[in-house]
CSV table of C-alpha atoms in Angstrom, one decimal:
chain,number,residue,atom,x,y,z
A,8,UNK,CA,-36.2,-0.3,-5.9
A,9,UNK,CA,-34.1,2.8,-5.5
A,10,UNK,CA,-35.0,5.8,-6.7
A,11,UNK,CA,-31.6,7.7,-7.4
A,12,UNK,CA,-28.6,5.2,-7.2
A,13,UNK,CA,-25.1,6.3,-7.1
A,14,UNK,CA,-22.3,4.3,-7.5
A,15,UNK,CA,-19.6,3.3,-6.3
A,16,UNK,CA,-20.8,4.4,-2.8
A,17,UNK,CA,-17.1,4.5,-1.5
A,18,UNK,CA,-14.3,5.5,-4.0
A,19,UNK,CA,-10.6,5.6,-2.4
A,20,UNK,CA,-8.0,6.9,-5.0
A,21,UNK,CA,-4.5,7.8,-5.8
A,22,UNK,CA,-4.2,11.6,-6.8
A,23,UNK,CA,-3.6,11.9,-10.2
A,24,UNK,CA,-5.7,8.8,-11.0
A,25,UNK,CA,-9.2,9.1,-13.3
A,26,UNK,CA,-11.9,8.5,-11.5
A,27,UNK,CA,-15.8,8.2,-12.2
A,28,UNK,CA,-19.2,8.0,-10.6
A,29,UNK,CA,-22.5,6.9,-12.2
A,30,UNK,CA,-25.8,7.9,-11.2
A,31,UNK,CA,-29.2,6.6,-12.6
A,32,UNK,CA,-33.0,7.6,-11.8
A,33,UNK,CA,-35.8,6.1,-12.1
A,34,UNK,CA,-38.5,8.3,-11.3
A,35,UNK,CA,-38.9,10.3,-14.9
A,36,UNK,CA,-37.3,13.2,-13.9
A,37,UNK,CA,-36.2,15.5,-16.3
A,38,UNK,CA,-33.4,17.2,-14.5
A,39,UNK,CA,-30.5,15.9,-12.6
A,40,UNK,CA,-27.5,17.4,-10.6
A,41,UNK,CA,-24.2,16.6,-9.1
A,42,UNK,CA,-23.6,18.2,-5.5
A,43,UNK,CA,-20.6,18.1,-3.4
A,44,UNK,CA,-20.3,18.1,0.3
A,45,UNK,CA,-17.1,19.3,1.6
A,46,UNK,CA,-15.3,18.7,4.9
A,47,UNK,CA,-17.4,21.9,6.1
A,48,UNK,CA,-19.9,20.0,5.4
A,49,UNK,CA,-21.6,22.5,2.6
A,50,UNK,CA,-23.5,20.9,0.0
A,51,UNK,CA,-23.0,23.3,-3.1
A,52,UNK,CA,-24.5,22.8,-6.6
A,53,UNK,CA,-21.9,21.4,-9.5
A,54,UNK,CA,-23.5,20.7,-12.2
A,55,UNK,CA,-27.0,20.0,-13.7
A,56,UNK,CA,-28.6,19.0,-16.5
A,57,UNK,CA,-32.4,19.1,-18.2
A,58,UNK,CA,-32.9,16.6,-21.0
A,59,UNK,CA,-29.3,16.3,-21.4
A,60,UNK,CA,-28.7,19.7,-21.7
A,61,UNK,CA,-26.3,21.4,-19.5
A,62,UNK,CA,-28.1,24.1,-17.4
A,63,UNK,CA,-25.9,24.6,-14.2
A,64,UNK,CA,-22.1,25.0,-14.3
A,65,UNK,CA,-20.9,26.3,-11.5
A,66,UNK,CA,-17.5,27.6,-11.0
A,67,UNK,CA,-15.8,24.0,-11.0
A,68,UNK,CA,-12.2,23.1,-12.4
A,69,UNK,CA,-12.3,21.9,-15.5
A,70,UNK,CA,-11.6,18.2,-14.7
A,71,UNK,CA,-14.6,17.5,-13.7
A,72,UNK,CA,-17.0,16.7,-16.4
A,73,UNK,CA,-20.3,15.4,-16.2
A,74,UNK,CA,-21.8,12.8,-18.8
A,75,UNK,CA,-25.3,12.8,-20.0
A,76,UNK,CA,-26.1,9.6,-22.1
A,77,UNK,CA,-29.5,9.8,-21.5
A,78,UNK,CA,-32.5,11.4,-19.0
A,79,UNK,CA,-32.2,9.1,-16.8
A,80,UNK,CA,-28.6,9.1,-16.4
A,81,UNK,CA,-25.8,12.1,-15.1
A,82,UNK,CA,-22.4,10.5,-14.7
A,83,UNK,CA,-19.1,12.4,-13.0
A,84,UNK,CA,-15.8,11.8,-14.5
A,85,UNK,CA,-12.8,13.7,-12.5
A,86,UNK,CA,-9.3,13.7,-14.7
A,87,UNK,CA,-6.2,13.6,-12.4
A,88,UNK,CA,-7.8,13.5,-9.2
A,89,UNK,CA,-6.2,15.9,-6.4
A,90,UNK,CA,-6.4,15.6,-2.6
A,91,UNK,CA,-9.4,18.8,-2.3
A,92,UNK,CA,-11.3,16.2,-4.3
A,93,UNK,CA,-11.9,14.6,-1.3
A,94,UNK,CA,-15.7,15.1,-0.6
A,95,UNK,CA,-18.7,13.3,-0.3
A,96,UNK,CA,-20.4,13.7,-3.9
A,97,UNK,CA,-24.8,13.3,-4.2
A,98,UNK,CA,-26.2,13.3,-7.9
A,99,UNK,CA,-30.1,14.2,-7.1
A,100,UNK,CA,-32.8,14.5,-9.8
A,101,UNK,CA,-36.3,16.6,-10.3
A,102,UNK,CA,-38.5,17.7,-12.5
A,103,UNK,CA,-37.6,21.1,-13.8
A,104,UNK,CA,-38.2,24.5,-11.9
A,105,UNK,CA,-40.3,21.7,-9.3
A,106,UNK,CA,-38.8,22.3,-6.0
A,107,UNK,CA,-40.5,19.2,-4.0
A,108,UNK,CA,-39.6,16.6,-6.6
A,109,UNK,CA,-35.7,17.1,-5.5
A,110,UNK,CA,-34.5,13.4,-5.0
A,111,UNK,CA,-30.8,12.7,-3.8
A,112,UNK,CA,-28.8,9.6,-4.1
A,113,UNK,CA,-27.0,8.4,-1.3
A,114,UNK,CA,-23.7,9.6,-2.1
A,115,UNK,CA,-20.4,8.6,-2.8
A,116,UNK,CA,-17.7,9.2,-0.1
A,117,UNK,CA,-14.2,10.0,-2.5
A,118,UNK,CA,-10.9,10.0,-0.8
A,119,UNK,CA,-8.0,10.7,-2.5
A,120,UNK,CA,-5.0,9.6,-0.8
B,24,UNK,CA,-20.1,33.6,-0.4
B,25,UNK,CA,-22.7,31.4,1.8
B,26,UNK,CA,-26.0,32.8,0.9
B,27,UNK,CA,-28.0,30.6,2.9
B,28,UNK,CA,-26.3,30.0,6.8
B,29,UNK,CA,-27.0,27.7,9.4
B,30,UNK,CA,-25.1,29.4,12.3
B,31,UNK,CA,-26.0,26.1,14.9
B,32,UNK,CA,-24.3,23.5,14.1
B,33,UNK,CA,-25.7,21.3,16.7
B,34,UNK,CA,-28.9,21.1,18.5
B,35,UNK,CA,-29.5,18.7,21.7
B,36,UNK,CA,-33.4,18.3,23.1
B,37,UNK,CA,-35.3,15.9,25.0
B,38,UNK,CA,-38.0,13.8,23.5
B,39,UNK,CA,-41.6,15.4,23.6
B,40,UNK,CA,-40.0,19.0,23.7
B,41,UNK,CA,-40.0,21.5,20.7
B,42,UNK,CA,-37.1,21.8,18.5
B,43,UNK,CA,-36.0,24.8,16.8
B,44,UNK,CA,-33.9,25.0,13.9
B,45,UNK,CA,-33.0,28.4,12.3
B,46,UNK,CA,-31.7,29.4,8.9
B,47,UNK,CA,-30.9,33.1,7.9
B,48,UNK,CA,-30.5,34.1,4.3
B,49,UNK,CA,-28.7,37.4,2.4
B,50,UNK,CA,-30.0,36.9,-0.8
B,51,UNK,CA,-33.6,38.6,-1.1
B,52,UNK,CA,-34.1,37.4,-4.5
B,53,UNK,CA,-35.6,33.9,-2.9
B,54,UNK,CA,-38.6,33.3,-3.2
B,55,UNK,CA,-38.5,29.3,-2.0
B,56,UNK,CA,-37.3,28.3,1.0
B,57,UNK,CA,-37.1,24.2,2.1
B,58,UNK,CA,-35.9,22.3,4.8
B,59,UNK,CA,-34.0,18.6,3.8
B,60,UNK,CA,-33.2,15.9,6.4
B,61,UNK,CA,-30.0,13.7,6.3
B,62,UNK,CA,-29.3,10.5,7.6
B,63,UNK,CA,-25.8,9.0,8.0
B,64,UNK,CA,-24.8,7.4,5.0
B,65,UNK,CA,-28.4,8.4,3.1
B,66,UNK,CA,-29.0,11.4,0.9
B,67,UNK,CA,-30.7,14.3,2.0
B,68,UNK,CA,-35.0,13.6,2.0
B,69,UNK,CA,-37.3,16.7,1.4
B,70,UNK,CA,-39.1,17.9,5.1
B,71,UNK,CA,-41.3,21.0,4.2
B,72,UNK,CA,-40.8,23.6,2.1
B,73,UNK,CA,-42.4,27.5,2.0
B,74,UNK,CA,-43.0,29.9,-0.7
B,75,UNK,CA,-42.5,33.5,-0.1
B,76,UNK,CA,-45.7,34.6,0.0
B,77,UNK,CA,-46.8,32.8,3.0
B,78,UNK,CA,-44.9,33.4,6.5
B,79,UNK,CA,-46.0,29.4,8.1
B,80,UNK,CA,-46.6,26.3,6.7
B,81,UNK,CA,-47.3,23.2,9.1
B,82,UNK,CA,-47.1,19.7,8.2
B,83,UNK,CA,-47.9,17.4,11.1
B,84,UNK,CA,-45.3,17.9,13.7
B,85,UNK,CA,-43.2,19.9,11.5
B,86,UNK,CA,-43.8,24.3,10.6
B,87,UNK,CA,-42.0,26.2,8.8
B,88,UNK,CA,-41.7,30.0,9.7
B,89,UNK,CA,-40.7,32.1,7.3
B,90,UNK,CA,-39.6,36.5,8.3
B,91,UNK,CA,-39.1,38.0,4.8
B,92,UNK,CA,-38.2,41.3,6.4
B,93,UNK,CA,-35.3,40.0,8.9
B,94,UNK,CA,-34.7,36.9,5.8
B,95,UNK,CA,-34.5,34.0,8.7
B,96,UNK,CA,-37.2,31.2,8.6
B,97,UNK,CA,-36.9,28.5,11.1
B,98,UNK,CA,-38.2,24.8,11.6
B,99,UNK,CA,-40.2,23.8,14.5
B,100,UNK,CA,-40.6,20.3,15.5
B,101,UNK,CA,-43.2,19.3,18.1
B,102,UNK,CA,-43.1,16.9,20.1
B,103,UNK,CA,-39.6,16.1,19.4
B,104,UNK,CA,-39.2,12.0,18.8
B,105,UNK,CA,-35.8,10.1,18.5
B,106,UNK,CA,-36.1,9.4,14.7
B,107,UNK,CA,-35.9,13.0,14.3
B,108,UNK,CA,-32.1,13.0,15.3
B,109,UNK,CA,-30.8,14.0,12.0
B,110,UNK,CA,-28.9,16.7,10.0
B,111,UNK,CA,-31.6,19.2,9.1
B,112,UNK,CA,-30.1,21.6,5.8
B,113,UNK,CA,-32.0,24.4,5.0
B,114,UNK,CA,-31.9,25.4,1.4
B,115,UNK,CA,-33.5,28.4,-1.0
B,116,UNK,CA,-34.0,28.6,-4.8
B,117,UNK,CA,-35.1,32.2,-6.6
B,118,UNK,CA,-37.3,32.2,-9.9
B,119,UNK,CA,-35.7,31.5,-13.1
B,120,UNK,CA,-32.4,29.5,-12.0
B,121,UNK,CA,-33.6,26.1,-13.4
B,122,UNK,CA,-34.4,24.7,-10.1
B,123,UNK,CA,-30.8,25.4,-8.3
B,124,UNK,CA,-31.1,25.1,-5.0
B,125,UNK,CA,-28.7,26.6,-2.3
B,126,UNK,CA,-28.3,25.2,0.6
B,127,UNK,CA,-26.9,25.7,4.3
B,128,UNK,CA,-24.5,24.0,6.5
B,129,UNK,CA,-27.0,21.8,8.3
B,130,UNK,CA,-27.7,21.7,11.8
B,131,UNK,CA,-27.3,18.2,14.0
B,132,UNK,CA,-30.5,17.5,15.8
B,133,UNK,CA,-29.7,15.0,18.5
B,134,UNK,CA,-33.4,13.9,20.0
B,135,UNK,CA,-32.5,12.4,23.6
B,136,UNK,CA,-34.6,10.4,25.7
């Protein structure tokens, strides 16, 4: 039973298309986040969100937009999808200000060809 | 603006030796520090972490070593085992940013026999 599930786990896509990856926890966290791991390998915050409330928005174009329904669930959606997009994205949750409970997903490798 | 750096971005060792891992930081406002192991084509798992008021913390085979005053901490693994071939990313938080954590580059731990 997985803890933070991401899908699709691999996304190839046309630039310009719309795009979007779900995430769901199960472990009653109250926070969760969307990172991105470029080709240098750095994984840098995007977004995150505590009880559905956007917390963390970092400097990130303005087609992205995350997607809160519910606790339990932080979705991506990326508008008109560009070739830079091309990264390997983890949504991870925790309970808030708890630095142990940080739980990633196991990613979902976009390419944008 | 990499706050948190990883300057080795591969580390080979033979099983049963000790395995060091370093991490230097610019930012003196953390006050966290944590260590995250990746697998391929897993998320990143939580290792050890260490607060700023301590300067060691040891968990089994893994310590963390923490040197506010030169802001480097470093992982030691001992004895070195095979499983422990990984990407190790070192990451920091500071009080009051709702649980953001900021994270290196990773170093590849390659465990040989």
């Amino acid at each position: 039973d997985t803890a933070v599930s991401q899908t699709p786990k691999y996304l190839v896509t046309q630039m310009g298309n719309d795009k979007s990856i779900k995430c769901e926890q199960n472990l009653g966290h109250d926070t969760m986040y969307w990172y991105k791991q470029d080709s240098k390998k750095f994984l840098k915050i995007m977004f995150s969100y505590n009880n559905k409330e956007l917390i963390i928005n970092e400097t990130v174009p303005n087609r992205f937009s995350p997607k809160s329904p519910d606790k339990a669930h932080l979705n991506l959606h990326i508008n008109s999808l560009e070739l830079g997009d091309s990264a390997v994205y983890f949504c991870a949750s925790s309970q808030w200000n708890d630095n142990y409970g940080y739980t990633f997903g196991s990613g979902t490798r976009l390419t944008v060809v | 603006d990499q706050q948190v750096k990883q300057n080795s971005p591969s580390l080979s060792v033979q099983e049963g030796r000790i395995s060091i891992l370093n991490c230097d930081y610019t930012n003196s406002m953390f006050d966290y520090f944590l260590w995250y192991k990746k697998y391929p084509a897993e998320g990143p798992t939580f290792l050890i972490s260490i607060s700023s008021i301590k300067d060691k913390n040891e968990d089994g085979r893994f310590t963390v070593f923490l040197n506010k005053s030169a802001k480097h901490l470093s992982l030691h693994i001992v004895p070195s085992q095979p499983g422990d071939s990984a990407v190790y990313f070192c990451a920091a938080s500071k009080a009051g940013t709702a649980s953001k954590l900021t994270f290196g580059t990773g170093t590849r731990l390659q465990v040989t026999l």
